[in-house]
N, CA, C and O atoms as a GROMACS GRO file, in nm:
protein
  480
    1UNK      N    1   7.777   9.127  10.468
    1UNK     CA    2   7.897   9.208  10.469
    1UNK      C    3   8.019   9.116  10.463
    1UNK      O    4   8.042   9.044  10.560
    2UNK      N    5   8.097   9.115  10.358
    2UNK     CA    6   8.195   9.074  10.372
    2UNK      C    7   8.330   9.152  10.466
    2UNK      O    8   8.352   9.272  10.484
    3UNK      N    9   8.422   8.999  10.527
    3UNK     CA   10   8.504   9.032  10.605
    3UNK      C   11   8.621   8.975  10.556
    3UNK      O   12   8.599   8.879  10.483
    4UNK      N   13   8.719   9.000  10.570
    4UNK     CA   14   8.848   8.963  10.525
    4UNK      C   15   8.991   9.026  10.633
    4UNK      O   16   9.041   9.137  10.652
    5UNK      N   17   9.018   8.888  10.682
    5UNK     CA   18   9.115   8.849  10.791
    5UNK      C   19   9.267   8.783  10.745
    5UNK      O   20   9.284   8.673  10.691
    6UNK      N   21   9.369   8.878  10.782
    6UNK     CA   22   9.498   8.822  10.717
    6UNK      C   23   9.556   8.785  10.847
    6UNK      O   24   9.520   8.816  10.960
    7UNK      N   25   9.666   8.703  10.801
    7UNK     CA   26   9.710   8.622  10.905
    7UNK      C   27   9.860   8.590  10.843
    7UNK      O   28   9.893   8.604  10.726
    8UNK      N   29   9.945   8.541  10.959
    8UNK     CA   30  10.116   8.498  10.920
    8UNK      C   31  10.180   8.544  10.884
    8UNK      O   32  10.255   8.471  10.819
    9UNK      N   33  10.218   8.686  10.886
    9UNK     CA   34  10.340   8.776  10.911
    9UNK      C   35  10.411   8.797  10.990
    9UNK      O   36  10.378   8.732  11.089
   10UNK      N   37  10.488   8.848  11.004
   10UNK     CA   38  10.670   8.830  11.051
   10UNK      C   39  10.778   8.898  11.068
   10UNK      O   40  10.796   9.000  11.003
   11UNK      N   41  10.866   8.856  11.156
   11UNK     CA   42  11.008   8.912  11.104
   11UNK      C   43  11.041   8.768  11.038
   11UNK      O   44  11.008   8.655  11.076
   12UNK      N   45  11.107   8.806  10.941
   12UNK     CA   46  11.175   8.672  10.913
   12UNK      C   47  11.315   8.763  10.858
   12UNK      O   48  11.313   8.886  10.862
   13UNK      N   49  11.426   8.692  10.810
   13UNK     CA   50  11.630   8.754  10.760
   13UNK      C   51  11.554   8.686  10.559
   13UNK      O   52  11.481   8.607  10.501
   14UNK      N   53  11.642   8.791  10.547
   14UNK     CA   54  11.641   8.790  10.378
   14UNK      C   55  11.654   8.636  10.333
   14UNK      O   56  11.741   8.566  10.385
   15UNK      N   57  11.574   8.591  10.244
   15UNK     CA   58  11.570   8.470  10.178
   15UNK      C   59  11.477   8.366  10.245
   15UNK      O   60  11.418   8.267  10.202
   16UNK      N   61  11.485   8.421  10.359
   16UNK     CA   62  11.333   8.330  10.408
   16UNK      C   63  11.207   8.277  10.343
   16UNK      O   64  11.180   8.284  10.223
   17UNK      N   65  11.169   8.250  10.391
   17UNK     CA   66  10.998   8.221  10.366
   17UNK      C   67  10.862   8.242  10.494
   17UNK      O   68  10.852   8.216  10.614
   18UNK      N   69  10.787   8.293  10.405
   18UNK     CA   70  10.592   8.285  10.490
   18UNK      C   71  10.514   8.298  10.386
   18UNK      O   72  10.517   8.343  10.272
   19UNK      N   73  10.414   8.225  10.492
   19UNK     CA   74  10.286   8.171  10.397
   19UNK      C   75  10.189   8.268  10.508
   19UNK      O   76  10.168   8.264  10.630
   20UNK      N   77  10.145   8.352  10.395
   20UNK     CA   78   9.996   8.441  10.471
   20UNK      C   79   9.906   8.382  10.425
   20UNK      O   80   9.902   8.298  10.336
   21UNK      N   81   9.818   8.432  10.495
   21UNK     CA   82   9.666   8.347  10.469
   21UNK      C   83   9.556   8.472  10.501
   21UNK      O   84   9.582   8.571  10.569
   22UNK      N   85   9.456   8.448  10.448
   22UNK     CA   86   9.350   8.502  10.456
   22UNK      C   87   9.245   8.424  10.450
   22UNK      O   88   9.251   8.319  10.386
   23UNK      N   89   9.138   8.460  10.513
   23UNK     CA   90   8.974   8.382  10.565
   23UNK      C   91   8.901   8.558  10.531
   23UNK      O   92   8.920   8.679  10.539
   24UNK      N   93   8.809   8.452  10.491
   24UNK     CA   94   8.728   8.549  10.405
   24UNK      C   95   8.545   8.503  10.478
   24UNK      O   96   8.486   8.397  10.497
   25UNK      N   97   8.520   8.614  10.492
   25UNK     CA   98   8.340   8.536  10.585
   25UNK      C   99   8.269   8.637  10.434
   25UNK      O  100   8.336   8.710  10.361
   26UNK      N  101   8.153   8.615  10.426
   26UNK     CA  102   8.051   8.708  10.367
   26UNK      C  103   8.075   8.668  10.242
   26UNK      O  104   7.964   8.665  10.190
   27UNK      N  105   8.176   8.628  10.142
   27UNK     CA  106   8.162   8.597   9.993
   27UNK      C  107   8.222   8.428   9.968
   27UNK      O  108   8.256   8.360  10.064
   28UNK      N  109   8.228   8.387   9.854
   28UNK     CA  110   8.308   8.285   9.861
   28UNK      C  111   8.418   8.292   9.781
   28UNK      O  112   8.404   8.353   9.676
   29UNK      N  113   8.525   8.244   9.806
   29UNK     CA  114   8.676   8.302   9.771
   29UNK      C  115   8.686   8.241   9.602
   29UNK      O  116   8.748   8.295   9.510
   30UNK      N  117   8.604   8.111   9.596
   30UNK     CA  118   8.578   8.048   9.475
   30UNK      C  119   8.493   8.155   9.350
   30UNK      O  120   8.523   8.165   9.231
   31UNK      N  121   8.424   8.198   9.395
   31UNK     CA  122   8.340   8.300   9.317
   31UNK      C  123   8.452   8.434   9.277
   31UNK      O  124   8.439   8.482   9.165
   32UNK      N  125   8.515   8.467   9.331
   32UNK     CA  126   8.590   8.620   9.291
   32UNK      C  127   8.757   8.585   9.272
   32UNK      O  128   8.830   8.501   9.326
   33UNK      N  129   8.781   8.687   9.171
   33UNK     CA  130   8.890   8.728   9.144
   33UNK      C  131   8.966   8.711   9.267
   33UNK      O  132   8.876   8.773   9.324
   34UNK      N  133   9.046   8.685   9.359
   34UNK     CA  134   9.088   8.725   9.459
   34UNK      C  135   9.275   8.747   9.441
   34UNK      O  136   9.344   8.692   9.356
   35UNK      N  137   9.333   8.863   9.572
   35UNK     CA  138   9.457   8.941   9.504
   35UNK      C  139   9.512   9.009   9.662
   35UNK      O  140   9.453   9.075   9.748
   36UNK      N  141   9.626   8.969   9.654
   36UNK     CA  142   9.724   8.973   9.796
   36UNK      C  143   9.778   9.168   9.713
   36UNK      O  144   9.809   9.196   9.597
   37UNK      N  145   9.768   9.249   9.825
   37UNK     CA  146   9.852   9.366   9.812
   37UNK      C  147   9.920   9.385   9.881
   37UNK      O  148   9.939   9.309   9.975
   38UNK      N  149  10.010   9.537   9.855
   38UNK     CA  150  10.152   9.556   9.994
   38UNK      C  151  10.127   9.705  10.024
   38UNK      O  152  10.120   9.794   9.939
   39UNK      N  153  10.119   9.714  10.106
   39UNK     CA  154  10.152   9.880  10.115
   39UNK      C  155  10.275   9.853  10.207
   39UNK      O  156  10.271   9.792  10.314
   40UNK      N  157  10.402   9.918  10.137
   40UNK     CA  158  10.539   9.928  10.211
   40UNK      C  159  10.530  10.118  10.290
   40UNK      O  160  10.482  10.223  10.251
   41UNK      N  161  10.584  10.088  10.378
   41UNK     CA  162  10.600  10.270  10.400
   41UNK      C  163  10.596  10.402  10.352
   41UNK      O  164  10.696  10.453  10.302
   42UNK      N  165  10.503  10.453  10.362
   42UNK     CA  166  10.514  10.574  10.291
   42UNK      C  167  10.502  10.544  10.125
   42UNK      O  168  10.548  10.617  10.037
   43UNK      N  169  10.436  10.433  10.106
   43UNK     CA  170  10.391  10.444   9.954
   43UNK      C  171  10.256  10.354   9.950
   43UNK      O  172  10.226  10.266  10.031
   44UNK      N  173  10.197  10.385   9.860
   44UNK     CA  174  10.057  10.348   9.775
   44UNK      C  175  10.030  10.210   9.806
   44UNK      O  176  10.129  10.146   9.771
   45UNK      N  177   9.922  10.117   9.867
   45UNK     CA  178   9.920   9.984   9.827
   45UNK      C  179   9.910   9.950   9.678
   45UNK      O  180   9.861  10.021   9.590
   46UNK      N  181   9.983   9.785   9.660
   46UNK     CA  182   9.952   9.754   9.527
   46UNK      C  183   9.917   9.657   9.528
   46UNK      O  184   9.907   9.596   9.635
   47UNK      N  185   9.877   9.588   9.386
   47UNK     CA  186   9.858   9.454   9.390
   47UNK      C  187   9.996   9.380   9.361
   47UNK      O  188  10.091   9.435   9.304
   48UNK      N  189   9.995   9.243   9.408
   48UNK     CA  190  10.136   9.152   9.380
   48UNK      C  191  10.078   9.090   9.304
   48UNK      O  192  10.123   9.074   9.191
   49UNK      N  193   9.940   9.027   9.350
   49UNK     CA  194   9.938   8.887   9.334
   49UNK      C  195   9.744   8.875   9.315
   49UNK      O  196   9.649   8.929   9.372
   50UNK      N  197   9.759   8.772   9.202
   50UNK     CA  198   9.568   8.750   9.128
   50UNK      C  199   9.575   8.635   9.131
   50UNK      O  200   9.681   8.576   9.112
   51UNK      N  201   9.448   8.569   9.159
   51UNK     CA  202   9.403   8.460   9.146
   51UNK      C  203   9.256   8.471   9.089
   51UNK      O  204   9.167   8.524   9.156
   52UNK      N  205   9.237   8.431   8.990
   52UNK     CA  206   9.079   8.453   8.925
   52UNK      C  207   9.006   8.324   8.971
   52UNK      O  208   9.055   8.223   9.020
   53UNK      N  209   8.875   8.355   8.942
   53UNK     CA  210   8.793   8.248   8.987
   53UNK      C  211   8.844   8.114   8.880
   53UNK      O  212   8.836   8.001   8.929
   54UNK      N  213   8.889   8.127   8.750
   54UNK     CA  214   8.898   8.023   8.682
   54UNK      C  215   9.035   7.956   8.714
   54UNK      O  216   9.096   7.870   8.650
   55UNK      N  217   9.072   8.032   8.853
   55UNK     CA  218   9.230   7.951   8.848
   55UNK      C  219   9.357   8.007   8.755
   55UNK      O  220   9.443   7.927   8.718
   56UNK      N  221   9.364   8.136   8.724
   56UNK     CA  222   9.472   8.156   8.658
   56UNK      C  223   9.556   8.258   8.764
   56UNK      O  224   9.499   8.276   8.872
   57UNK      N  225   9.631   8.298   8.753
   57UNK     CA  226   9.682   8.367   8.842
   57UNK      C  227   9.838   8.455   8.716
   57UNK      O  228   9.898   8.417   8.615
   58UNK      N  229   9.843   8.573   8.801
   58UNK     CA  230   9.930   8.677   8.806
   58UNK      C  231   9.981   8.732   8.852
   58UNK      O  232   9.901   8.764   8.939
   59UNK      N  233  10.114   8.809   8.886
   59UNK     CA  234  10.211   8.866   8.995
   59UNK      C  235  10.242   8.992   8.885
   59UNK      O  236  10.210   9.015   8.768
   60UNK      N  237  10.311   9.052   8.976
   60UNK     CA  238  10.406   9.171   8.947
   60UNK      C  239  10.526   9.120   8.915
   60UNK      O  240  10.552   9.003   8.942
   61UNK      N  241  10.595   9.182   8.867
   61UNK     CA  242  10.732   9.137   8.850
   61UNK      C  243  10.794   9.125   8.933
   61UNK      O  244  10.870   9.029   8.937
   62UNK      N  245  10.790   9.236   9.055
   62UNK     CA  246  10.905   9.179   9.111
   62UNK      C  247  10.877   9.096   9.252
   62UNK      O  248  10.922   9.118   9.365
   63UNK      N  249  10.797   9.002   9.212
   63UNK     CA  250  10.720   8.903   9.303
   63UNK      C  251  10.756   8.804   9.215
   63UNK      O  252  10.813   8.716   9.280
   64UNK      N  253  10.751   8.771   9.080
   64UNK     CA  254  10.726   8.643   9.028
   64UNK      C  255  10.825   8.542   9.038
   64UNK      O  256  10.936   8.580   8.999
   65UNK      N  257  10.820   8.451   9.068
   65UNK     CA  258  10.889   8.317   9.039
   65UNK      C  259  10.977   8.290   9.200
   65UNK      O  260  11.069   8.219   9.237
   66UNK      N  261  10.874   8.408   9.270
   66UNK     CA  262  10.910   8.370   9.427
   66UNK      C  263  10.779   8.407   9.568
   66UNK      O  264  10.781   8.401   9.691
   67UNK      N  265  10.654   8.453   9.442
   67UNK     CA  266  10.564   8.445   9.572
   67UNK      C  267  10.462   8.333   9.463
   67UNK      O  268  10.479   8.297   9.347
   68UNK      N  269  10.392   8.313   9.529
   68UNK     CA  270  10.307   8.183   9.478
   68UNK      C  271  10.162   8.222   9.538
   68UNK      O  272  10.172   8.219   9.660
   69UNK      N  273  10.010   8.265   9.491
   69UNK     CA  274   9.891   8.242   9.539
   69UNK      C  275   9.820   8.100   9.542
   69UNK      O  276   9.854   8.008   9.469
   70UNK      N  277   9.714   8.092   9.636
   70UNK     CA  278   9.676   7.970   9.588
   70UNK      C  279   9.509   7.997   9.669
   70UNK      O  280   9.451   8.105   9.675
   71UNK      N  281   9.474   7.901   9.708
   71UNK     CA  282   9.323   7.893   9.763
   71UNK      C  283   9.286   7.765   9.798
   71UNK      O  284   9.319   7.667   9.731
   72UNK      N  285   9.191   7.758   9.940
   72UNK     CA  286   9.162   7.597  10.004
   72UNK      C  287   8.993   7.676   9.937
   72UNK      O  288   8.956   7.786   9.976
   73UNK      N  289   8.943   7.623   9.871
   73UNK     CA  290   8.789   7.635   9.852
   73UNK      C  291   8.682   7.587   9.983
   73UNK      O  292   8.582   7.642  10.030
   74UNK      N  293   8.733   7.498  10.006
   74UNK     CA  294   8.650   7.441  10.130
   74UNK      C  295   8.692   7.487  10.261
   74UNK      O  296   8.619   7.461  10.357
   75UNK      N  297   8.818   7.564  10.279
   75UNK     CA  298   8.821   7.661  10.404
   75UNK      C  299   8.753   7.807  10.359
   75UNK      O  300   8.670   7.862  10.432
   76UNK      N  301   8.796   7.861  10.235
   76UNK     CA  302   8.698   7.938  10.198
   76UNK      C  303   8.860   8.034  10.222
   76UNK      O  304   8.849   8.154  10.247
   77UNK      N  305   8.984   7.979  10.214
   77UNK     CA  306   9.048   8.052  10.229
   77UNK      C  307   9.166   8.112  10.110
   77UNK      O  308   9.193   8.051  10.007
   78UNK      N  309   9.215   8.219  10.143
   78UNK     CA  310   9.334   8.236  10.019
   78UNK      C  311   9.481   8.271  10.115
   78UNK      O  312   9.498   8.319  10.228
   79UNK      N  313   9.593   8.212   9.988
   79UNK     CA  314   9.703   8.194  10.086
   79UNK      C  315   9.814   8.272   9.978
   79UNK      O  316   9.800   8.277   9.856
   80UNK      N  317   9.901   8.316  10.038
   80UNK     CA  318  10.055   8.350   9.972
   80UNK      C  319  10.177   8.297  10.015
   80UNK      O  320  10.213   8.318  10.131
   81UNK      N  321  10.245   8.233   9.941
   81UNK     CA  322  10.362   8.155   9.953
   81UNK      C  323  10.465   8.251   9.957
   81UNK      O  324  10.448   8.318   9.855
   82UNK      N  325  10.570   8.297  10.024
   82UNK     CA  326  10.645   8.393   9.992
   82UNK      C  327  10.781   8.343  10.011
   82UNK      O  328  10.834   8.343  10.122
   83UNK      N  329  10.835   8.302   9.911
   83UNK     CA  330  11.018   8.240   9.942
   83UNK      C  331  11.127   8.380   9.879
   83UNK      O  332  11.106   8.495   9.840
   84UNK      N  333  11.236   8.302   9.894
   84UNK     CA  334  11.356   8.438   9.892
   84UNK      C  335  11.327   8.586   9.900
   84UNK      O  336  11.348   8.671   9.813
   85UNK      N  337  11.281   8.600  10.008
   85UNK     CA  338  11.156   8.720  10.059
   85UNK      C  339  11.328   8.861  10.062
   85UNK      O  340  11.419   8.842  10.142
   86UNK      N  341  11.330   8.917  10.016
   86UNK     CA  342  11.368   9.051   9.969
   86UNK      C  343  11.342   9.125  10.135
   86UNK      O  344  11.250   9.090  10.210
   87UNK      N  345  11.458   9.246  10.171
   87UNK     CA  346  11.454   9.372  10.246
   87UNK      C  347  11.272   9.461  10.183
   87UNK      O  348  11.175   9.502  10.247
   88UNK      N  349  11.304   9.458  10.038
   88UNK     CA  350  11.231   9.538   9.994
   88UNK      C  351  11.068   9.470   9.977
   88UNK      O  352  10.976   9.516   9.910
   89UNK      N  353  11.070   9.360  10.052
   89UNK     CA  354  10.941   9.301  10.076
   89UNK      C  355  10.843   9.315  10.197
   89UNK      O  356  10.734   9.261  10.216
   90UNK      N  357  10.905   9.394  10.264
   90UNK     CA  358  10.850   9.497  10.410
   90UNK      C  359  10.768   9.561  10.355
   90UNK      O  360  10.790   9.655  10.278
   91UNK      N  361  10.633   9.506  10.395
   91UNK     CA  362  10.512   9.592  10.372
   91UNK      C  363  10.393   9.540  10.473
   91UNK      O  364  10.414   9.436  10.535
   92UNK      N  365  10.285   9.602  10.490
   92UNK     CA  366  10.192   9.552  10.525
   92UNK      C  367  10.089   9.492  10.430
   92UNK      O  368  10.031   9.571  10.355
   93UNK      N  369  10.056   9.353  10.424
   93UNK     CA  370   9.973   9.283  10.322
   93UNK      C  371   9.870   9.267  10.350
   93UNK      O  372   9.846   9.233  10.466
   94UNK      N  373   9.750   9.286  10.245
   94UNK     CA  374   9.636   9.278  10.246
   94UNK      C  375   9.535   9.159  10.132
   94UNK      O  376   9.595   9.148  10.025
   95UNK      N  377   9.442   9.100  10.134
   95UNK     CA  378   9.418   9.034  10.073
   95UNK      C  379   9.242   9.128  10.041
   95UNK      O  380   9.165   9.177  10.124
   96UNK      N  381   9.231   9.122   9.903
   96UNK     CA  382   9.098   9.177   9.862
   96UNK      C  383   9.086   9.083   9.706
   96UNK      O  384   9.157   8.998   9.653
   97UNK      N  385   8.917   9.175   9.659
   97UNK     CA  386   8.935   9.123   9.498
   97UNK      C  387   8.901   9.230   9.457
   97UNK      O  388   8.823   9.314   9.502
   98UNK      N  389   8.977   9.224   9.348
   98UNK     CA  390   9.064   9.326   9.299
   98UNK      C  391   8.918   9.406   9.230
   98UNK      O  392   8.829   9.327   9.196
   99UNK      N  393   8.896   9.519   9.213
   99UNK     CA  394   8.758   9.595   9.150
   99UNK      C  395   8.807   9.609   8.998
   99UNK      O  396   8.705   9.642   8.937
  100UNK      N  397   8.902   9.601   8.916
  100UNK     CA  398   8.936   9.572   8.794
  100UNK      C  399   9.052   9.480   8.762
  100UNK      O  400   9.110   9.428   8.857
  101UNK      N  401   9.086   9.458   8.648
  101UNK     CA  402   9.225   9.396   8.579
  101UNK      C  403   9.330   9.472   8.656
  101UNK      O  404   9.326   9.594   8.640
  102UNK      N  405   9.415   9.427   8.730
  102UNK     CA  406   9.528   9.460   8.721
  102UNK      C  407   9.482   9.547   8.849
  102UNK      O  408   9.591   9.596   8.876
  103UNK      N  409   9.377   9.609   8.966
  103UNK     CA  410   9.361   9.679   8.993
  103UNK      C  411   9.432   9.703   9.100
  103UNK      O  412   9.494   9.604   9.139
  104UNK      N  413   9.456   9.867   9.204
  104UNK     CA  414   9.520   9.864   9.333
  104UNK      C  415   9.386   9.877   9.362
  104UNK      O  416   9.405   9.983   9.422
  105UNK      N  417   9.245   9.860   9.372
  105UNK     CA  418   9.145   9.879   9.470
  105UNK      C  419   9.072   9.749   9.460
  105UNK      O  420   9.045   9.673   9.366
  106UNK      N  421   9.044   9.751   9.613
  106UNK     CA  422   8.947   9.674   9.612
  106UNK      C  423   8.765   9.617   9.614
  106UNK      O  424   8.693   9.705   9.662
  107UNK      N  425   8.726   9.552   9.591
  107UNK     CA  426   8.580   9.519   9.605
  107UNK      C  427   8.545   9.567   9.747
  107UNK      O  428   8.467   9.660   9.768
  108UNK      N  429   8.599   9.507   9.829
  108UNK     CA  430   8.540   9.482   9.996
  108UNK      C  431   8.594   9.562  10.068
  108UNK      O  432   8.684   9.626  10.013
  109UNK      N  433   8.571   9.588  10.183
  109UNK     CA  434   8.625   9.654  10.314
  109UNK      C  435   8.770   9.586  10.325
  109UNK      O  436   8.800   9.468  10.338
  110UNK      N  437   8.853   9.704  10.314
  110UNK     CA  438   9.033   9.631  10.355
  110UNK      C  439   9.006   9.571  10.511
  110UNK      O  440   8.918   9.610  10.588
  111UNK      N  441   9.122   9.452  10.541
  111UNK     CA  442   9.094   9.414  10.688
  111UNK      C  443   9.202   9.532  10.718
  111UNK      O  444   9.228   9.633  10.654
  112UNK      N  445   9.268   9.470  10.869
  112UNK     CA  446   9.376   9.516  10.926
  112UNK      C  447   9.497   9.454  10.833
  112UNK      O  448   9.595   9.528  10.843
  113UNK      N  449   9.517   9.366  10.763
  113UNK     CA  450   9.638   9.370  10.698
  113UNK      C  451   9.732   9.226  10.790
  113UNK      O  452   9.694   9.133  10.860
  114UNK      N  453   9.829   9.261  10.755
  114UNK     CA  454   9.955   9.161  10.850
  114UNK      C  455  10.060   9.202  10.827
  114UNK      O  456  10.068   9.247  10.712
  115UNK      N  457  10.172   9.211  10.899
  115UNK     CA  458  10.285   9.275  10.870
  115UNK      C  459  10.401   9.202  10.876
  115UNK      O  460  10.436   9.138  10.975
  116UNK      N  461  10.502   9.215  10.710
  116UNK     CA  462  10.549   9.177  10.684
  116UNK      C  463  10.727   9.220  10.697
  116UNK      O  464  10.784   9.287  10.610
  117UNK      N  465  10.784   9.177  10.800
  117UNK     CA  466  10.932   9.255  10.819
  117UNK      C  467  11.066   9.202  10.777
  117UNK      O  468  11.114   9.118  10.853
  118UNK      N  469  11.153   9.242  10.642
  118UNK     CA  470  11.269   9.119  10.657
  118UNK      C  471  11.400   9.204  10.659
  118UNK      O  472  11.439   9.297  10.588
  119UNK      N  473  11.437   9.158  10.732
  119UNK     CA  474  11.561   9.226  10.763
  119UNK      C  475  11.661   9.155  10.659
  119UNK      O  476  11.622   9.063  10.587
  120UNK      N  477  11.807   9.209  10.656
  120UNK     CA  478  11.896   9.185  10.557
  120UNK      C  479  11.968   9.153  10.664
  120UNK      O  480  12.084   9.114  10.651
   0.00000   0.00000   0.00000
């Protein structure tokens, strides 16, 4: 059974930065697609953020060129870089792999998430 544990959320003031992390038991993070989501209040989780097993990676737009994925293979872990972090970046984040291209669902059991707060 895979498990998936998020970690390093916050209050942090607009323009900040955090780095979430996720630990993953039951699969290996190297083997799968793996993909940071948000569910903000009262709306849908999505995906932000892909990392494929071959190392390529993808964002949403209005993530790019300020959240960053990455992966320690030998912690078995996956991480999100999050700089000039936006009001509108208040969500609760989740880390899964993704069940298609581009997908909002995931392969595995969602964890509890981590919560992400930035005030203006």
């Amino acid at each position: 059974q895979v498990h998936l544990v998020e970690s390093g959320g916050g209050l942090v003031q607009a323009g900040g930065s955090l780095r979430l992390s996720c630990a993953a038991s039951g699969t290996l993070v190297s083997f799968n697609n793996m993909g940071w989501y948000r569910q903000a209040p009262g709306k849908l989780r999505v995906l932000v953020a892909t990392l494929t097993s071959g190392g390529l990676t993808n964002y949403a737009d209005y993530v790019k060129g300020r959240f960053t994925i990455s992966r320690d293979n030998a912690k078995n872990m996956v991480y999100l870089q999050m700089n000039s972090l936006k009001p509108e970046d208040t969500a609760v984040y989740y880390c899964n792999a993704p069940a298609g291209a581009a997908s909002n669902y995931g392969m595995y059991s969602w964890g509890k998430g981590t919560l992400v707060t930035v005030s203006s």
